[in-house]
PDB file of C-alpha atoms in Angstrom:
ATOM      1  CA  MET A   1     -40.931 -29.704  20.924  1.00  0.00           C
ATOM      2  CA  SER A   2     -39.627 -27.928  17.846  1.00  0.00           C
ATOM      3  CA  GLY A   3     -39.963 -24.604  16.087  1.00  0.00           C
ATOM      4  CA  GLY A   4     -39.065 -21.053  17.000  1.00  0.00           C
ATOM      5  CA  VAL A   5     -42.344 -19.788  18.450  1.00  0.00           C
ATOM      6  CA  GLY A   6     -41.950 -18.041  21.769  1.00  0.00           C
ATOM      7  CA  PHE A   7     -38.296 -17.054  21.674  1.00  0.00           C
ATOM      8  CA  ARG A   8     -36.029 -14.851  19.646  1.00  0.00           C
ATOM      9  CA  LEU A   9     -32.314 -15.117  19.038  1.00  0.00           C
ATOM     10  CA  PRO A  10     -30.355 -12.219  20.585  1.00  0.00           C
ATOM     11  CA  TRP A  11     -28.685 -11.285  17.260  1.00  0.00           C
ATOM     12  CA  THR A  12     -29.434 -11.044  13.596  1.00  0.00           C
ATOM     13  CA  VAL A  13     -26.942 -11.834  10.905  1.00  0.00           C
ATOM     14  CA  ARG A  14     -26.320  -9.152   8.317  1.00  0.00           C
ATOM     15  CA  GLU A  15     -24.858  -9.818   4.902  1.00  0.00           C
ATOM     16  CA  ALA A  16     -23.331  -7.728   2.143  1.00  0.00           C
ATOM     17  CA  VAL A  17     -20.942  -8.076  -0.761  1.00  0.00           C
ATOM     18  CA  GLY A  18     -17.751  -6.072  -1.127  1.00  0.00           C
ATOM     19  CA  LEU A  19     -16.428  -5.555  -4.629  1.00  0.00           C
ATOM     20  CA  SER A  20     -12.854  -4.486  -5.309  1.00  0.00           C
ATOM     21  CA  PRO A  21     -11.671  -4.050  -8.915  1.00  0.00           C
ATOM     22  CA  SER A  22      -8.119  -3.620 -10.152  1.00  0.00           C
ATOM     23  CA  ALA A  23      -6.460  -3.694 -13.566  1.00  0.00           C
ATOM     24  CA  GLU A  24      -5.797  -7.430 -13.138  1.00  0.00           C
ATOM     25  CA  ARG A  25      -8.940  -8.754 -11.460  1.00  0.00           C
ATOM     26  CA  MET A  26     -12.206  -8.143  -9.663  1.00  0.00           C
ATOM     27  CA  VAL A  27     -12.568  -9.567  -6.163  1.00  0.00           C
ATOM     28  CA  LEU A  28     -15.973 -10.136  -4.588  1.00  0.00           C
ATOM     29  CA  ALA A  29     -16.245 -10.893  -0.866  1.00  0.00           C
ATOM     30  CA  HIS A  30     -19.432 -12.178   0.785  1.00  0.00           C
ATOM     31  CA  LEU A  31     -19.422 -10.449   4.171  1.00  0.00           C
ATOM     32  CA  CYS A  32     -21.381 -11.419   7.281  1.00  0.00           C
ATOM     33  CA  ALA A  33     -21.751  -9.611  10.598  1.00  0.00           C
ATOM     34  CA  SER A  34     -23.609 -10.359  13.772  1.00  0.00           C
ATOM     35  CA  ASP A  35     -25.765  -7.563  15.110  1.00  0.00           C
ATOM     36  CA  ASP A  36     -24.210  -7.723  18.562  1.00  0.00           C
ATOM     37  CA  ALA A  37     -22.396  -4.840  20.231  1.00  0.00           C
ATOM     38  CA  ARG A  38     -19.093  -5.609  18.470  1.00  0.00           C
ATOM     39  CA  MET A  39     -20.665  -6.005  15.002  1.00  0.00           C
ATOM     40  CA  LEU A  40     -17.512  -7.554  13.583  1.00  0.00           C
ATOM     41  CA  TRP A  41     -17.620  -8.357   9.891  1.00  0.00           C
ATOM     42  CA  SER A  42     -16.003 -11.450   8.500  1.00  0.00           C
ATOM     43  CA  VAL A  43     -15.501 -12.794   5.004  1.00  0.00           C
ATOM     44  CA  ALA A  44     -17.741 -15.828   4.550  1.00  0.00           C
ATOM     45  CA  ALA A  45     -16.639 -16.514   0.964  1.00  0.00           C
ATOM     46  CA  SER A  46     -14.802 -14.781  -1.835  1.00  0.00           C
ATOM     47  CA  ARG A  47     -14.436 -14.979  -5.585  1.00  0.00           C
ATOM     48  CA  SER A  48     -11.846 -13.584  -7.946  1.00  0.00           C
ATOM     49  CA  VAL A  49     -12.428 -12.912 -11.636  1.00  0.00           C
ATOM     50  CA  GLU A  50      -9.487 -12.194 -13.930  1.00  0.00           C
ATOM     51  CA  ALA A  51      -9.813  -9.125 -16.158  1.00  0.00           C
ATOM     52  CA  ASP A  52      -8.885 -11.091 -19.314  1.00  0.00           C
ATOM     53  CA  GLY A  53      -8.602  -7.892 -21.342  1.00  0.00           C
ATOM     54  CA  ARG A  54     -11.659  -6.210 -19.799  1.00  0.00           C
ATOM     55  CA  ASP A  55     -11.244  -2.695 -18.424  1.00  0.00           C
ATOM     56  CA  PHE A  56     -12.648  -2.792 -14.887  1.00  0.00           C
ATOM     57  CA  SER A  57     -12.117   0.974 -14.574  1.00  0.00           C
ATOM     58  CA  ASP A  58     -15.082   1.371 -16.960  1.00  0.00           C
ATOM     59  CA  PRO A  59     -18.176   1.455 -14.705  1.00  0.00           C
ATOM     60  CA  GLN A  60     -20.439  -0.271 -17.282  1.00  0.00           C
ATOM     61  CA  ILE A  61     -17.994  -3.127 -17.857  1.00  0.00           C
ATOM     62  CA  LEU A  62     -17.417  -3.514 -14.116  1.00  0.00           C
ATOM     63  CA  ALA A  63     -21.158  -3.526 -13.356  1.00  0.00           C
ATOM     64  CA  SER A  64     -21.887  -6.070 -16.099  1.00  0.00           C
ATOM     65  CA  CYS A  65     -19.118  -8.429 -14.970  1.00  0.00           C
ATOM     66  CA  ALA A  66     -20.067  -7.989 -11.320  1.00  0.00           C
ATOM     67  CA  ARG A  67     -23.712  -8.803 -12.118  1.00  0.00           C
ATOM     68  CA  ALA A  68     -22.739 -12.018 -13.906  1.00  0.00           C
ATOM     69  CA  GLU A  69     -20.519 -13.158 -11.050  1.00  0.00           C
ATOM     70  CA  LEU A  70     -23.006 -12.151  -8.331  1.00  0.00           C
ATOM     71  CA  VAL A  71     -25.770 -14.129 -10.057  1.00  0.00           C
ATOM     72  CA  ARG A  72     -23.421 -17.106 -10.430  1.00  0.00           C
ATOM     73  CA  ALA A  73     -22.718 -16.954  -6.668  1.00  0.00           C
ATOM     74  CA  GLY A  74     -26.345 -16.262  -5.677  1.00  0.00           C
ATOM     75  CA  TRP A  75     -25.367 -12.932  -4.056  1.00  0.00           C
ATOM     76  CA  GLU A  76     -27.138 -10.531  -6.458  1.00  0.00           C
ATOM     77  CA  LYS A  77     -29.808  -9.499  -3.920  1.00  0.00           C
ATOM     78  CA  LEU A  78     -27.331  -8.539  -1.187  1.00  0.00           C
ATOM     79  CA  PRO A  79     -26.333  -4.912  -0.559  1.00  0.00           C
ATOM     80  CA  LEU A  80     -23.200  -4.073  -2.505  1.00  0.00           C
ATOM     81  CA  GLY A  81     -20.227  -1.928  -1.525  1.00  0.00           C
ATOM     82  CA  LEU A  82     -17.610  -0.864  -4.054  1.00  0.00           C
ATOM     83  CA  VAL A  83     -14.002  -0.183  -3.087  1.00  0.00           C
ATOM     84  CA  LEU A  84     -12.343   1.918  -5.776  1.00  0.00           C
ATOM     85  CA  PRO A  85      -8.591   1.555  -6.276  1.00  0.00           C
ATOM     86  CA  HIS A  86      -6.588   4.552  -5.055  1.00  0.00           C
ATOM     87  CA  GLU A  87      -5.702   5.437  -8.648  1.00  0.00           C
ATOM     88  CA  GLU A  88      -9.319   6.584  -9.112  1.00  0.00           C
ATOM     89  CA  ALA A  89      -8.959   9.283  -6.436  1.00  0.00           C
ATOM     90  CA  GLU A  90      -6.800  12.167  -5.401  1.00  0.00           C
ATOM     91  CA  ILE A  91      -5.214  11.007  -2.156  1.00  0.00           C
ATOM     92  CA  THR A  92      -3.951  13.474   0.461  1.00  0.00           C
ATOM     93  CA  GLU A  93      -3.297  13.845   4.145  1.00  0.00           C
ATOM     94  CA  ARG A  94      -4.840  16.879   5.817  1.00  0.00           C
ATOM     95  CA  GLU A  95      -4.337  18.415   9.221  1.00  0.00           C
ATOM     96  CA  LEU A  96      -7.218  19.676  11.354  1.00  0.00           C
ATOM     97  CA  PRO A  97      -7.009  21.122  14.867  1.00  0.00           C
ATOM     98  CA  VAL A  98      -9.341  18.548  16.501  1.00  0.00           C
ATOM     99  CA  LEU A  99     -10.507  14.962  16.189  1.00  0.00           C
ATOM    100  CA  LEU A 100     -13.765  14.851  14.211  1.00  0.00           C
ATOM    101  CA  ALA A 101     -16.034  12.175  12.753  1.00  0.00           C
ATOM    102  CA  GLY A 102     -19.018  11.823  10.439  1.00  0.00           C
ATOM    103  CA  GLU A 103     -20.547  14.864   8.789  1.00  0.00           C
ATOM    104  CA  GLU A 104     -18.429  17.253  10.902  1.00  0.00           C
ATOM    105  CA  LEU A 105     -15.281  15.633   9.535  1.00  0.00           C
ATOM    106  CA  ARG A 106     -16.546  15.817   5.962  1.00  0.00           C
ATOM    107  CA  GLU A 107     -17.463  19.495   6.261  1.00  0.00           C
ATOM    108  CA  ALA A 108     -14.141  20.388   7.922  1.00  0.00           C
ATOM    109  CA  LEU A 109     -12.152  18.534   5.259  1.00  0.00           C
ATOM    110  CA  LEU A 110     -14.102  20.261   2.469  1.00  0.00           C
ATOM    111  CA  TRP A 111     -13.495  23.632   4.146  1.00  0.00           C
ATOM    112  CA  SER A 112      -9.787  22.790   4.409  1.00  0.00           C
ATOM    113  CA  LEU A 113      -9.612  21.881   0.716  1.00  0.00           C
ATOM    114  CA  HIS A 114     -11.358  25.116  -0.307  1.00  0.00           C
ATOM    115  CA  THR A 115      -9.331  27.446   1.943  1.00  0.00           C
ATOM    116  CA  ASP A 116      -5.947  26.219   0.736  1.00  0.00           C
ATOM    117  CA  GLY A 117      -7.017  26.357  -2.920  1.00  0.00           C
ATOM    118  CA  THR A 118      -6.863  22.589  -3.475  1.00  0.00           C
ATOM    119  CA  THR A 119     -10.413  22.629  -4.848  1.00  0.00           C
ATOM    120  CA  ASP A 120     -12.727  25.283  -6.187  1.00  0.00           C
ATOM    121  CA  GLU A 121     -15.850  26.025  -4.098  1.00  0.00           C
ATOM    122  CA  ALA A 122     -17.972  25.181  -7.137  1.00  0.00           C
ATOM    123  CA  GLN A 123     -16.176  21.892  -7.832  1.00  0.00           C
ATOM    124  CA  ASP A 124     -18.534  18.990  -7.232  1.00  0.00           C
ATOM    125  CA  ILE A 125     -16.494  16.337  -5.399  1.00  0.00           C
ATOM    126  CA  CYS A 126     -17.145  13.380  -3.156  1.00  0.00           C
ATOM    127  CA  LEU A 127     -14.785  13.002  -0.246  1.00  0.00           C
ATOM    128  CA  CYS A 128     -13.995  10.275   2.237  1.00  0.00           C
ATOM    129  CA  GLY A 129     -11.579  10.563   5.099  1.00  0.00           C
ATOM    130  CA  THR A 130     -10.469   8.911   8.297  1.00  0.00           C
ATOM    131  CA  PRO A 131      -8.272   9.993  11.205  1.00  0.00           C
ATOM    132  CA  LEU A 132      -4.692   8.750  11.305  1.00  0.00           C
ATOM    133  CA  ALA A 133      -4.105   7.260  14.735  1.00  0.00           C
ATOM    134  CA  GLY A 134      -1.577   8.842  17.070  1.00  0.00           C
ATOM    135  CA  THR A 135      -0.973  12.042  15.115  1.00  0.00           C
ATOM    136  CA  VAL A 136      -0.577  15.386  16.877  1.00  0.00           C
ATOM    137  CA  PRO A 137      -1.789  17.706  15.525  1.00  0.00           C
ATOM    138  CA  GLN A 138      -4.591  15.490  14.220  1.00  0.00           C
ATOM    139  CA  ARG A 139      -4.063  14.314  10.624  1.00  0.00           C
ATOM    140  CA  TYR A 140      -6.572  12.665   8.303  1.00  0.00           C
ATOM    141  CA  TRP A 141      -6.200  10.447   5.276  1.00  0.00           C
ATOM    142  CA  THR A 142      -8.522  11.689   2.510  1.00  0.00           C
ATOM    143  CA  ALA A 143      -9.592  10.588  -0.935  1.00  0.00           C
ATOM    144  CA  GLN A 144     -11.562  12.773  -3.308  1.00  0.00           C
ATOM    145  CA  VAL A 145     -13.302  11.798  -6.528  1.00  0.00           C
ATOM    146  CA  GLU A 146     -15.322  13.971  -8.874  1.00  0.00           C
ATOM    147  CA  ALA A 147     -19.010  13.536  -8.079  1.00  0.00           C
ATOM    148  CA  VAL A 148     -19.854  12.933 -11.738  1.00  0.00           C
ATOM    149  CA  ARG A 149     -17.565   9.871 -11.675  1.00  0.00           C
ATOM    150  CA  ILE A 150     -19.318   8.537  -8.560  1.00  0.00           C
ATOM    151  CA  ARG A 151     -22.737   9.092 -10.156  1.00  0.00           C
ATOM    152  CA  THR A 152     -21.529   7.161 -13.222  1.00  0.00           C
ATOM    153  CA  TYR A 153     -20.777   4.126 -11.044  1.00  0.00           C
ATOM    154  CA  PHE A 154     -24.148   4.274  -9.280  1.00  0.00           C
ATOM    155  CA  SER A 155     -25.950   4.627 -12.644  1.00  0.00           C
ATOM    156  CA  ALA A 156     -24.043   1.732 -14.219  1.00  0.00           C
ATOM    157  CA  PHE A 157     -24.807  -0.582 -11.294  1.00  0.00           C
ATOM    158  CA  ALA A 158     -28.483   0.451 -11.242  1.00  0.00           C
ATOM    159  CA  ALA A 159     -28.717  -0.202 -15.002  1.00  0.00           C
ATOM    160  CA  ALA A 160     -27.256  -3.678 -14.365  1.00  0.00           C
ATOM    161  CA  GLY A 161     -29.960  -4.301 -11.735  1.00  0.00           C
ATOM    162  CA  LEU A 162     -27.577  -4.132  -8.780  1.00  0.00           C
ATOM    163  CA  GLY A 163     -28.086  -2.208  -5.531  1.00  0.00           C
ATOM    164  CA  LEU A 164     -24.834  -0.328  -5.040  1.00  0.00           C
ATOM    165  CA  HIS A 165     -25.175   1.033  -1.495  1.00  0.00           C
ATOM    166  CA  ARG A 166     -21.749   2.386  -0.609  1.00  0.00           C
ATOM    167  CA  MET A 167     -18.468   3.362  -2.178  1.00  0.00           C
ATOM    168  CA  THR A 168     -15.068   4.045  -0.706  1.00  0.00           C
ATOM    169  CA  VAL A 169     -11.450   4.222  -1.812  1.00  0.00           C
ATOM    170  CA  CYS A 170      -8.713   1.802  -0.818  1.00  0.00           C
ATOM    171  CA  PRO A 171      -5.598   3.586   0.453  1.00  0.00           C
ATOM    172  CA  PRO A 172      -2.321   3.040  -1.388  1.00  0.00           C
ATOM    173  CA  ASN A 173      -0.501   0.023   0.060  1.00  0.00           C
ATOM    174  CA  GLY A 174      -3.644  -1.008   1.995  1.00  0.00           C
ATOM    175  CA  GLY A 175      -2.561  -1.128   5.585  1.00  0.00           C
ATOM    176  CA  ALA A 176      -4.844  -0.583   8.572  1.00  0.00           C
ATOM    177  CA  LEU A 177      -7.015   1.906   6.666  1.00  0.00           C
ATOM    178  CA  ALA A 178      -7.956  -0.715   4.067  1.00  0.00           C
TER     179      ALA A 178
END
């Protein structure tokens, strides 16, 4: 007897592509994760493309080069995540009185930035942050980028026919947060 009628596997495999540009190269990683309780991601394959004089900090150039390489690898239909180098963001550590996550963390970090005068209330920024383990009082690593810059990346990737789904910033020196 053959075929899959009558039973279902207990997991589904999810795939995505992570893209990380630098001044020297662009790295693409084909990521896979099982949909089990641990949902651990692993790198199934990776590619590296040398800059060869191209400026990967230009969103249009990056999107065009990424498109060409994704098509070459057959990954162009997968969801895409972009990891900006830390030079693209303003990196800080912030202290908050409690451990927070998700939207609460984002709102508290924005409030913290506004109250200490780091940013203007009207300034349109995008912010990502994560708790630093074992810090008392609780400290958070944060990266902020002007929202117009983020929109430029999303527009460039859309114009190149790519589905950019997420963006983040790689901390300086990588480490556990990377």
